[in-house]
Coordinates of C-alpha atoms in Angstrom, one line a residue:
X226 CA 72.5 0.4 -12.0
X227 CA 70.5 3.2 -13.6
X228 CA 66.9 2.2 -14.6
X229 CA 67.7 -1.5 -14.9
X230 CA 66.3 -3.8 -12.2
X231 CA 68.7 -6.7 -12.0
X232 CA 67.6 -10.3 -12.2
X233 CA 68.9 -10.8 -8.7
X234 CA 66.8 -7.9 -7.4
X235 CA 63.7 -9.2 -9.2
X236 CA 63.9 -12.6 -7.5
X237 CA 64.7 -11.0 -4.2
X238 CA 61.7 -8.7 -4.2
X239 CA 59.5 -10.2 -6.9
X240 CA 57.1 -12.1 -4.6
X241 CA 56.0 -8.9 -2.9
X242 CA 52.7 -8.0 -4.4
X243 CA 53.4 -10.6 -7.1
X244 CA 50.2 -12.5 -6.5
X245 CA 51.8 -15.9 -6.0
X246 CA 49.1 -18.6 -5.8
X247 CA 49.6 -21.1 -2.9
X248 CA 48.9 -24.8 -3.5
X249 CA 45.2 -25.3 -3.5
X250 CA 44.4 -21.6 -3.6
X251 CA 42.8 -19.6 -0.8
X252 CA 39.4 -21.3 -0.7
X253 CA 38.4 -21.6 -4.3
X254 CA 34.8 -21.6 -5.5
X255 CA 34.9 -25.4 -5.8
X256 CA 36.0 -25.7 -2.1
X257 CA 33.2 -23.4 -1.1
X258 CA 30.7 -25.6 -2.9
X259 CA 32.1 -28.6 -1.1
X260 CA 31.2 -26.9 2.2
X261 CA 27.7 -26.4 1.1
X262 CA 27.9 -22.7 0.1
X263 CA 26.0 -21.8 -3.1
X264 CA 26.8 -18.7 -5.1
X265 CA 24.7 -17.7 -8.1
X266 CA 26.7 -17.6 -11.4
X267 CA 30.0 -18.0 -9.6
X268 CA 29.4 -14.9 -7.5
X269 CA 30.4 -14.6 -3.8
X270 CA 27.7 -14.3 -1.2
X271 CA 29.0 -11.4 0.9
X272 CA 27.9 -10.1 4.3
X273 CA 28.9 -6.7 5.5
X274 CA 29.7 -5.9 9.2
X275 CA 29.7 -2.2 9.6
X276 CA 27.5 -0.4 7.1
X277 CA 28.0 3.3 7.7
X278 CA 30.9 5.5 6.6
X279 CA 33.8 3.5 5.2
X280 CA 32.0 0.3 5.9
X281 CA 29.2 1.4 3.6
X282 CA 31.7 2.3 0.9
X283 CA 33.5 -1.0 0.8
X284 CA 30.3 -3.1 0.9
X285 CA 29.1 -1.0 -2.0
X286 CA 32.3 -1.9 -3.9
X287 CA 31.7 -5.6 -3.3
X288 CA 28.0 -5.3 -4.4
X289 CA 29.1 -4.0 -7.8
X290 CA 30.2 -7.6 -8.8
X291 CA 29.0 -10.0 -6.0
X292 CA 25.8 -10.9 -4.1
X293 CA 25.2 -8.9 -0.9
X294 CA 23.3 -11.4 1.4
X295 CA 23.3 -9.8 4.9
X296 CA 24.0 -6.5 6.6
X297 CA 25.0 -5.8 10.2
X298 CA 25.5 -2.6 12.1
X299 CA 25.2 -1.7 15.8
X300 CA 23.7 1.7 14.8
X301 CA 20.8 1.4 12.3
X302 CA 20.7 5.2 12.2
X303 CA 24.3 5.6 11.0
X304 CA 23.7 2.7 8.5
X305 CA 20.3 4.0 7.3
X306 CA 21.5 5.2 3.9
X307 CA 23.0 1.8 3.1
X308 CA 20.0 -0.1 4.5
X309 CA 17.7 1.9 2.2
X310 CA 19.8 0.9 -0.9
X311 CA 19.5 -2.8 0.0
X312 CA 16.0 -2.9 1.5
X313 CA 15.4 -6.6 0.8
X314 CA 18.7 -7.7 2.4
X315 CA 18.4 -9.2 6.0
X316 CA 19.7 -6.8 8.6
X317 CA 21.2 -7.3 12.1
X318 CA 22.8 -5.4 15.0
X319 CA 24.9 -8.3 16.5
X320 CA 27.4 -9.8 14.1
X321 CA 27.4 -13.0 16.1
X322 CA 23.7 -13.5 15.6
X323 CA 24.1 -12.7 11.9
X324 CA 26.9 -15.3 11.5
X325 CA 24.8 -17.9 13.3
X326 CA 21.6 -17.3 11.3
X327 CA 23.0 -16.6 7.9
X328 CA 26.3 -18.5 8.0
X329 CA 25.3 -21.2 5.5
X330 CA 24.6 -18.5 3.0
X331 CA 27.8 -16.5 3.5
X332 CA 31.1 -17.0 1.6
X333 CA 32.9 -13.8 2.6
X334 CA 32.6 -10.7 4.9
X335 CA 33.6 -7.1 4.7
X336 CA 34.5 -5.6 8.1
X337 CA 34.2 -1.8 8.4
X338 CA 33.9 -1.2 12.2
X339 CA 36.0 0.8 14.6
X340 CA 39.7 -0.3 14.9
X341 CA 39.4 -1.9 18.3
X342 CA 36.8 -4.4 17.1
X343 CA 38.5 -5.4 13.8
X344 CA 40.3 -8.5 15.3
X345 CA 37.2 -9.6 17.2
X346 CA 34.8 -9.5 14.2
X347 CA 37.3 -10.8 11.7
X348 CA 38.4 -13.7 13.8
X349 CA 34.7 -14.8 14.3
X350 CA 34.2 -14.7 10.5
X351 CA 37.5 -16.6 9.8
X352 CA 36.7 -19.3 12.4
X353 CA 33.5 -20.0 10.4
X354 CA 35.5 -20.3 7.1
X355 CA 34.6 -16.9 5.8
X356 CA 37.0 -14.9 3.7
X357 CA 37.5 -11.4 5.1
X358 CA 38.2 -7.9 3.9
X359 CA 39.1 -5.8 6.9
X360 CA 39.4 -2.0 6.9
X361 CA 42.7 -0.4 7.7
X362 CA 44.7 -0.2 10.0
X363 CA 43.8 -3.9 10.4
X364 CA 44.2 -3.9 14.2
X365 CA 44.8 -1.6 17.1
X366 CA 47.6 -3.6 18.8
X367 CA 50.5 -5.8 17.6
X368 CA 49.1 -8.9 19.3
X369 CA 45.9 -8.7 17.3
X370 CA 47.8 -8.3 14.0
X371 CA 49.7 -11.5 14.7
X372 CA 46.5 -13.3 15.7
X373 CA 44.8 -12.5 12.4
X374 CA 47.9 -13.4 10.4
X375 CA 47.9 -16.8 12.2
X376 CA 44.1 -17.2 11.8
X377 CA 44.3 -16.7 8.0
X378 CA 46.7 -19.7 7.8
X379 CA 44.8 -21.9 10.2
X380 CA 41.4 -21.3 8.6
X381 CA 42.6 -21.2 5.0
X382 CA 40.7 -18.1 4.0
X383 CA 41.5 -15.2 1.6
X384 CA 42.2 -12.0 3.3
X385 CA 42.7 -8.3 2.5
X386 CA 43.3 -5.1 4.5
X387 CA 41.5 -2.1 3.2
X388 CA 44.6 0.0 2.5
X389 CA 43.6 0.8 -1.0
X390 CA 46.9 2.4 -2.0
X391 CA 48.5 -1.0 -2.2
X392 CA 46.5 -1.5 -5.4
X393 CA 47.7 1.8 -7.0
X394 CA 50.1 2.0 -9.9
X395 CA 52.2 4.7 -8.2
X396 CA 52.7 2.5 -5.2
X397 CA 54.3 -0.2 -7.4
X398 CA 56.3 2.4 -9.4
X399 CA 57.8 3.8 -6.2
X400 CA 59.1 0.4 -5.3
X401 CA 60.5 -0.3 -8.7
X402 CA 62.3 3.0 -8.7
X403 CA 63.9 2.3 -5.4
X404 CA 64.8 -1.3 -6.4
X405 CA 66.4 0.0 -9.7
X406 CA 69.0 1.8 -7.5
X407 CA 68.0 5.2 -8.8
X408 CA 68.2 6.8 -5.4
X409 CA 70.9 4.5 -4.0
X410 CA 70.9 3.0 -0.5
X411 CA 68.1 4.3 1.7
X412 CA 69.0 4.7 5.3
X413 CA 66.3 7.2 6.3
X414 CA 62.7 7.8 5.4
X415 CA 60.0 10.1 6.7
X416 CA 56.3 9.5 6.8
X417 CA 53.8 12.4 7.5
X418 CA 50.1 12.8 8.2
X419 CA 47.9 15.8 8.2
X420 CA 46.2 16.9 11.4
X421 CA 43.2 14.8 12.3
X422 CA 39.7 16.1 13.0
X423 CA 39.1 14.0 16.1
X424 CA 39.8 14.8 19.8
X425 CA 43.5 15.0 20.8
X426 CA 45.4 15.9 24.0
X427 CA 42.4 15.3 26.3
X428 CA 43.0 15.7 30.1
X429 CA 39.7 14.0 31.1
X430 CA 37.1 11.8 29.5
X431 CA 34.4 13.5 27.4
X432 CA 31.1 14.3 29.2
X433 CA 28.3 11.7 29.0
X434 CA 25.4 12.3 26.7
X435 CA 22.2 10.5 25.8
X436 CA 22.5 7.3 23.8
X437 CA 20.8 7.6 20.3
X438 CA 17.7 5.4 20.0
X439 CA 19.2 3.7 17.0
X440 CA 22.5 2.6 18.7
X441 CA 23.2 -0.4 20.8
X442 CA 25.9 1.1 22.9
X443 CA 26.9 -2.1 24.7
X444 CA 27.3 -3.9 21.4
X445 CA 29.4 -1.0 20.1
X446 CA 31.7 -1.3 23.0
X447 CA 32.2 -5.0 22.4
X448 CA 35.3 -6.2 24.2
X449 CA 36.2 -2.7 25.5
X450 CA 35.7 -1.7 29.1
X451 CA 32.2 -0.3 29.9
X452 CA 31.8 3.4 30.2
X453 CA 29.1 6.1 29.7
X454 CA 28.1 6.9 26.2
X455 CA 29.4 10.3 24.8
X456 CA 28.7 11.8 21.4
X457 CA 32.5 12.6 21.3
X458 CA 33.0 8.9 20.5
X459 CA 30.6 8.2 17.7
X460 CA 30.4 8.4 14.9
X461 CA 34.0 8.6 13.5
X462 CA 35.7 10.4 16.3
X463 CA 36.4 7.2 18.3
X464 CA 39.7 7.1 16.3
X465 CA 41.1 9.8 18.6
X466 CA 40.8 7.7 21.7
X467 CA 43.5 5.3 22.8
X468 CA 41.0 2.6 23.8
X469 CA 39.3 2.6 20.4
X470 CA 41.5 4.0 17.6
X471 CA 45.0 4.6 16.4
X472 CA 44.9 8.3 15.5
X473 CA 46.4 9.4 12.3
X474 CA 48.9 6.4 12.3
X475 CA 45.9 4.2 11.6
X476 CA 43.7 6.7 9.8
X477 CA 46.3 8.0 7.3
X478 CA 49.8 6.6 7.9
X479 CA 48.5 3.1 7.0
X480 CA 48.3 4.7 3.6
X481 CA 51.2 7.1 3.5
X482 CA 53.7 4.6 4.9
X483 CA 52.7 1.9 2.4
X484 CA 55.1 2.8 -0.4
X485 CA 57.9 3.0 2.2
X486 CA 57.1 -0.4 3.6
X487 CA 57.0 -2.0 0.2
X488 CA 59.9 -0.3 -1.4
X489 CA 62.2 -0.8 1.6
X490 CA 60.9 -4.3 2.2
X491 CA 60.4 -3.6 5.9
X492 CA 59.9 -6.4 8.3
X493 CA 59.9 -5.9 12.0
X494 CA 61.8 -3.0 13.7
X495 CA 64.2 -3.6 16.5
X496 CA 63.3 -0.4 18.4
X497 CA 60.8 2.4 18.6
X498 CA 61.1 5.7 20.4
X499 CA 59.0 8.8 20.7
X500 CA 61.4 11.8 20.0
X501 CA 58.9 14.6 20.5
X502 CA 55.3 14.9 21.6
X503 CA 52.8 17.7 22.2
X504 CA 49.5 17.1 24.0
X505 CA 50.4 13.8 25.6
X506 CA 47.4 12.1 27.1
X507 CA 46.3 8.9 28.8
X508 CA 42.9 9.1 27.1
X509 CA 43.4 10.4 23.6
X510 CA 46.0 10.7 20.9
X511 CA 48.5 13.6 21.2
X512 CA 48.2 16.8 19.2
X513 CA 51.3 15.9 17.2
X514 CA 54.4 13.8 17.7
X515 CA 57.6 12.4 16.1
X516 CA 58.4 8.7 16.5
X517 CA 61.5 6.9 15.2
X518 CA 61.6 3.2 14.3
X519 CA 64.8 1.4 13.5
X520 CA 64.9 -1.6 11.1
X521 CA 67.8 -3.9 10.6
X522 CA 69.4 -4.7 7.3
X523 CA 67.2 -6.7 4.8
X524 CA 69.1 -8.6 2.3
X525 CA 71.0 -6.1 0.2
X526 CA 69.4 -3.2 1.9
X527 CA 71.2 -1.4 4.8
X528 CA 69.6 -0.7 8.2
X529 CA 67.0 2.1 7.9
X530 CA 65.4 4.6 10.4
X531 CA 61.7 5.5 9.7
X532 CA 60.5 8.7 11.2
X533 CA 56.8 9.1 11.6
X534 CA 55.5 12.7 11.9
X535 CA 51.9 12.7 13.3
X536 CA 49.8 15.8 12.4
X537 CA 52.8 18.1 11.8
X538 CA 52.0 21.5 10.2
X539 CA 54.5 23.8 8.5
X540 CA 56.4 25.7 11.1
X541 CA 55.9 23.0 13.8
X542 CA 59.1 21.5 15.2
X543 CA 57.6 18.1 14.4
X544 CA 57.6 18.8 10.6
X545 CA 60.5 17.4 8.5
X546 CA 62.5 20.0 6.6
X547 CA 63.9 18.2 3.6
X548 CA 67.6 19.0 3.2
X549 CA 68.6 20.8 0.0
X550 CA 64.9 21.2 -1.1
X551 CA 64.2 24.6 0.2
X552 CA 62.5 25.8 -3.0
X553 CA 60.9 22.5 -4.0
X554 CA 57.3 21.3 -3.7
X555 CA 57.8 18.1 -1.7
X556 CA 54.7 16.0 -2.4
X557 CA 53.8 15.1 -6.0
X558 CA 50.4 15.6 -7.5
X559 CA 48.0 12.7 -7.3
X560 CA 47.9 10.4 -10.3
X561 CA 50.9 12.1 -11.9
X562 CA 52.2 9.1 -14.0
X563 CA 50.1 9.8 -17.1
X564 CA 53.0 12.0 -18.4
X565 CA 55.2 8.9 -18.1
X566 CA 52.8 6.8 -20.1
X567 CA 51.3 4.9 -17.2
X568 CA 47.6 4.5 -16.5
X569 CA 46.6 5.5 -13.0
X570 CA 43.4 5.7 -11.0
X571 CA 42.1 6.3 -7.5
X572 CA 40.3 3.7 -5.5
X573 CA 37.1 2.5 -7.1
X574 CA 33.9 4.3 -6.1
X575 CA 31.3 2.3 -4.2
X576 CA 27.8 1.6 -5.5
X577 CA 26.0 4.9 -5.7
X578 CA 29.0 6.9 -4.3
X579 CA 29.4 10.4 -5.5
X580 CA 32.9 11.6 -6.3
X581 CA 34.5 13.2 -3.3
X582 CA 37.5 15.5 -2.7
X583 CA 40.9 14.1 -1.8
X584 CA 41.0 12.5 1.7
X585 CA 37.2 12.4 2.1
X586 CA 37.1 16.2 2.5
X587 CA 35.1 18.7 0.5
X588 CA 36.6 19.7 -2.9
X589 CA 38.9 22.6 -2.9
X590 CA 37.3 26.1 -2.7
X591 CA 37.9 28.6 -5.4
X592 CA 41.0 30.8 -5.2
X593 CA 40.7 33.3 -2.4
X594 CA 37.7 31.7 -0.7
X595 CA 37.9 30.1 2.7
X596 CA 38.6 26.3 2.5
X597 CA 35.6 24.4 3.8
X598 CA 36.5 22.0 6.6
X599 CA 34.2 19.1 7.4
X600 CA 34.8 15.8 9.0
X601 CA 35.7 12.8 6.8
X602 CA 33.1 11.0 8.9
X603 CA 30.3 13.0 7.2
X604 CA 28.8 16.5 7.2
X605 CA 27.0 16.0 10.5
X606 CA 30.1 14.8 12.4
X607 CA 31.7 17.3 14.8
X608 CA 35.2 18.5 13.8
X609 CA 37.9 18.9 16.5
X610 CA 41.0 21.0 15.8
X611 CA 44.2 21.1 17.8
X612 CA 45.5 24.4 19.4
X613 CA 46.4 26.9 16.7
X614 CA 44.0 25.4 14.2
X615 CA 44.9 23.3 11.1
X616 CA 47.2 25.8 9.4
X617 CA 48.4 23.1 7.1
X618 CA 48.9 24.9 3.8
X619 CA 52.0 23.2 2.3
X620 CA 55.2 25.2 2.2
X621 CA 58.2 24.6 -0.1
X622 CA 60.9 22.3 1.4
X623 CA 58.8 21.0 4.2
X624 CA 57.2 17.5 4.4
X625 CA 53.6 18.0 5.8
X626 CA 50.3 16.6 4.9
X627 CA 49.8 13.0 3.9
X628 CA 53.0 11.7 2.2
X629 CA 56.5 10.3 2.5
X630 CA 60.1 11.0 1.6
X631 CA 62.8 8.4 1.2
X632 CA 66.3 9.7 1.5
X633 CA 68.9 7.7 -0.4
X634 CA 72.6 8.0 -1.0
X635 CA 72.0 9.1 -4.6
X636 CA 68.7 11.1 -4.3
X637 CA 65.3 11.3 -2.9
X638 CA 61.8 10.0 -3.7
X639 CA 58.5 11.3 -2.5
X640 CA 55.0 9.8 -2.5
X641 CA 51.6 11.3 -1.5
X642 CA 48.3 10.2 0.1
X643 CA 47.7 6.5 -0.4
X644 CA 50.7 6.2 -2.6
X645 CA 48.7 7.8 -5.4
X646 CA 51.5 10.0 -6.6
X647 CA 55.3 9.6 -6.9
X648 CA 58.3 11.6 -8.1
X649 CA 62.0 12.2 -7.6
X650 CA 63.3 15.3 -5.9
X651 CA 64.2 17.8 -7.1
X652 CA 61.5 18.2 -9.8
X653 CA 64.1 18.8 -12.5
X654 CA 65.4 15.3 -12.0
X655 CA 61.9 13.8 -12.4
X656 CA 61.1 15.8 -15.6
X657 CA 63.6 13.9 -17.7
X658 CA 63.4 10.6 -15.8
X659 CA 62.4 7.4 -17.6
X660 CA 60.5 4.9 -15.4
X661 CA 62.0 1.4 -14.9
X662 CA 60.1 -1.5 -16.6
X663 CA 57.2 -2.9 -14.6
X664 CA 58.2 -5.9 -12.6
X665 CA 55.3 -6.3 -10.1
X666 CA 51.9 -7.6 -11.2
X667 CA 49.3 -4.9 -11.3
X668 CA 46.0 -4.9 -9.4
X669 CA 42.5 -5.0 -11.0
X670 CA 41.3 -2.8 -8.1
X671 CA 41.6 -3.4 -4.4
X672 CA 38.2 -5.0 -3.9
X673 CA 38.4 -7.1 -7.1
X674 CA 41.9 -8.2 -6.0
X675 CA 40.3 -9.7 -2.9
X676 CA 37.3 -11.2 -4.7
X677 CA 39.7 -12.9 -7.1
X678 CA 41.6 -14.4 -4.1
X679 CA 38.3 -15.6 -2.6
X680 CA 37.6 -17.5 -5.8
X681 CA 40.9 -19.3 -5.7
X682 CA 43.0 -16.9 -7.8
X683 CA 46.1 -14.9 -6.9
X684 CA 46.4 -13.8 -3.3
X685 CA 45.5 -10.2 -2.6
X686 CA 48.2 -7.6 -2.6
X687 CA 47.1 -6.8 1.0
X688 CA 46.8 -10.4 2.2
X689 CA 47.4 -10.6 5.9
X690 CA 50.7 -12.5 5.2
X691 CA 51.9 -9.1 3.8
X692 CA 50.0 -6.5 5.8
X693 CA 49.8 -8.0 9.3
X694 CA 53.6 -7.5 9.9
X695 CA 53.1 -4.0 8.5
X696 CA 50.2 -3.4 10.9
X697 CA 52.3 -4.7 13.7
X698 CA 55.0 -2.1 13.4
X699 CA 52.5 0.7 12.8
X700 CA 50.8 -0.2 16.1
X701 CA 54.1 0.2 18.0
X702 CA 53.9 3.9 17.4
X703 CA 50.9 4.3 19.7
X704 CA 52.8 2.4 22.4
X705 CA 55.7 4.7 22.0
X706 CA 53.4 7.7 22.6
X707 CA 52.4 6.2 26.0
X708 CA 55.8 5.0 27.2
X709 CA 58.9 7.2 27.1
X710 CA 62.4 6.0 26.1
X711 CA 63.9 3.8 23.4
X712 CA 61.8 0.6 23.5
X713 CA 63.6 -2.6 22.2
X714 CA 61.2 -4.8 20.3
X715 CA 61.4 -8.6 19.9
X716 CA 58.9 -9.3 17.1
X717 CA 59.3 -13.1 17.3
X718 CA 58.2 -13.1 21.0
X719 CA 55.8 -10.1 20.5
X720 CA 57.3 -8.2 23.5
X721 CA 59.5 -5.4 24.5
X722 CA 62.7 -6.7 26.1
X723 CA 63.3 -3.6 28.2
X724 CA 59.9 -2.3 29.3
X725 CA 57.2 -4.2 31.2
X726 CA 55.2 -1.0 31.1
X727 CA 55.2 -1.0 27.3
X728 CA 54.3 -4.7 27.3
X729 CA 51.0 -3.8 28.9
X730 CA 49.8 -2.3 25.6
X731 CA 50.9 -5.1 23.2
X732 CA 47.6 -7.0 23.8
X733 CA 44.2 -5.5 24.6
X734 CA 42.4 -6.1 27.9
X735 CA 39.1 -7.7 27.0
X736 CA 36.1 -7.6 29.2
X737 CA 34.6 -10.9 30.3
X738 CA 33.2 -13.0 27.5
X739 CA 35.1 -11.3 24.7
X740 CA 38.6 -12.9 24.9
X741 CA 40.1 -14.0 21.5
X742 CA 41.5 -17.5 20.9
X743 CA 42.5 -19.2 17.7

C-alpha cells in the first residue's frame, strides 16, 4: 500500500480525532446563555479545582483566552503562587461550596487534583451542567472511567482529558503511518515509562507527620478511607500509593501509550496479566513491572498484544530489547518532523510559566556534569528512588524511558514522550521516508481544543467518548499488579470473569457520604 491511505481505511478510522460535531453541539454558547450563564465577549467563565502543580498550569492555559472566575484548592499554601497571580478571583477550599456559591457564574471547570478524586470532582461539575477538563489519567479505576463517559452523555457537556500529546502533530502522523500500511500488520507493541520519583515497593505505611497549617487534610482525603497525614503523600508523591494514584501508568504511560492506542484503534482488552514484578506491595506501586494486555481484532487489524514496561532501566529484565536494532537509538528526538516539512510544537505554556526541561525535570546538564534530579512536583518536593538508583541513561537497542515501539510484519515505528516525536526503525529507513498525506484534523492546542468544544464547536480530541475507554484499559494494569495470573476482562459488564479478587479493585470503596451516582 506504500504511503497511500486507502479510501476504505480513511472512512474506517477517519472519525478518530476528526472532530465530528454532534447534533446540537456540546453545549454551545447560546445554550449556556439559555441557562442563565453570562460570558463577556463570548468568553467562557472558568473555575479551577486544583491550583498547584499541574492544576495551576492548566488553569493558566485557560486564562490566556477565557475568564477565570473562581479558584479552589484544599491547600492554600501549595496554591499560593497561583492565588497571587489572580488576587481578585474568589478562592475556596471545598469544591462543593464553590460550585454552590459560584455556580451561576461558571460555564466550565478545570480539574487538576490527585487521581483518586478526579471522578468525584468532575461528576459534581458535570451534574451542574459544567464542561470539564480533567487531568490525566482521567480516573484511578475502570468503573470511574465508565461513570464519567456516561455522565458526559447524560449531562451533555464538553469534556477533555489532559493528555496533551493527543493534540500533537507527531501523534497524528504516527497513526497515519500505521494506517498507510508502511509497517504492515501490528501484532505486538511495547510501551515504556521512566522510573518515577515517588515511593515504590513499600512494606508499611509512611510515618505520620504534622499537617501543614494551610492544608485541610480531611478535604484532601475526600472519598478515601481516613488515615494519619504523612508528608510522604503530599504534594505530588501521592501518585505512588495504590489508594491515591496510578504510578507511572497514569503519570506517563497515559502519554506514551497514546499513539499506540490511536494508531492501533484499541478498544477494550480481553485479558491482562502481570508477567514480572519487582517490589510488589499492598500499599504502593512496585519498583518496576511488565504487564501484557491482549486485544481482539479490530476491523482489518489483527489481534495485538500490548506490553507495558513500568520504570524499566537499561539492563533490567523488565526492559524490552528491540529485535534487530542492537545498534539503533530507539526513541526519536522530540519535535523531529520539521525535516519532513511538518510544523510541530510542545504543549502550550501556561500563563506566566517559564520554559521547563522535558518531562518537568531540570534542563540537561552540560556534558560531563552530574545530571540534576528534582521532582516534577517542584524543587521542594522530596525525590524517592528505587533500589539501584535511576541509572536510566538510554542504551542502543533497548526501549527505556518514556516511549513506545510498534512491531509490524513489515517494520517498526517508535514514538517518544507524549507522542512528541515519531520515526521508523532503523534510522536509515526514516531518512528517506516520505510522510503520508494528513488525513486527521489537526488540533489548535489541547486547551483551545476543549474551549472550542465548550462553545459548540468540534468535540475535543480527548473527549471522554474517546479517552474513557482508553483510561479503562490503562487502569487494568494497576489491578494486574495486585492480582496474579491471567485475568479475563469483560468490558461490557465491567468485571473480570475469572477472579473475584480482581473485581474488588474495579470500583473504589468510598467512605460514607462520598458515593458517586449518575
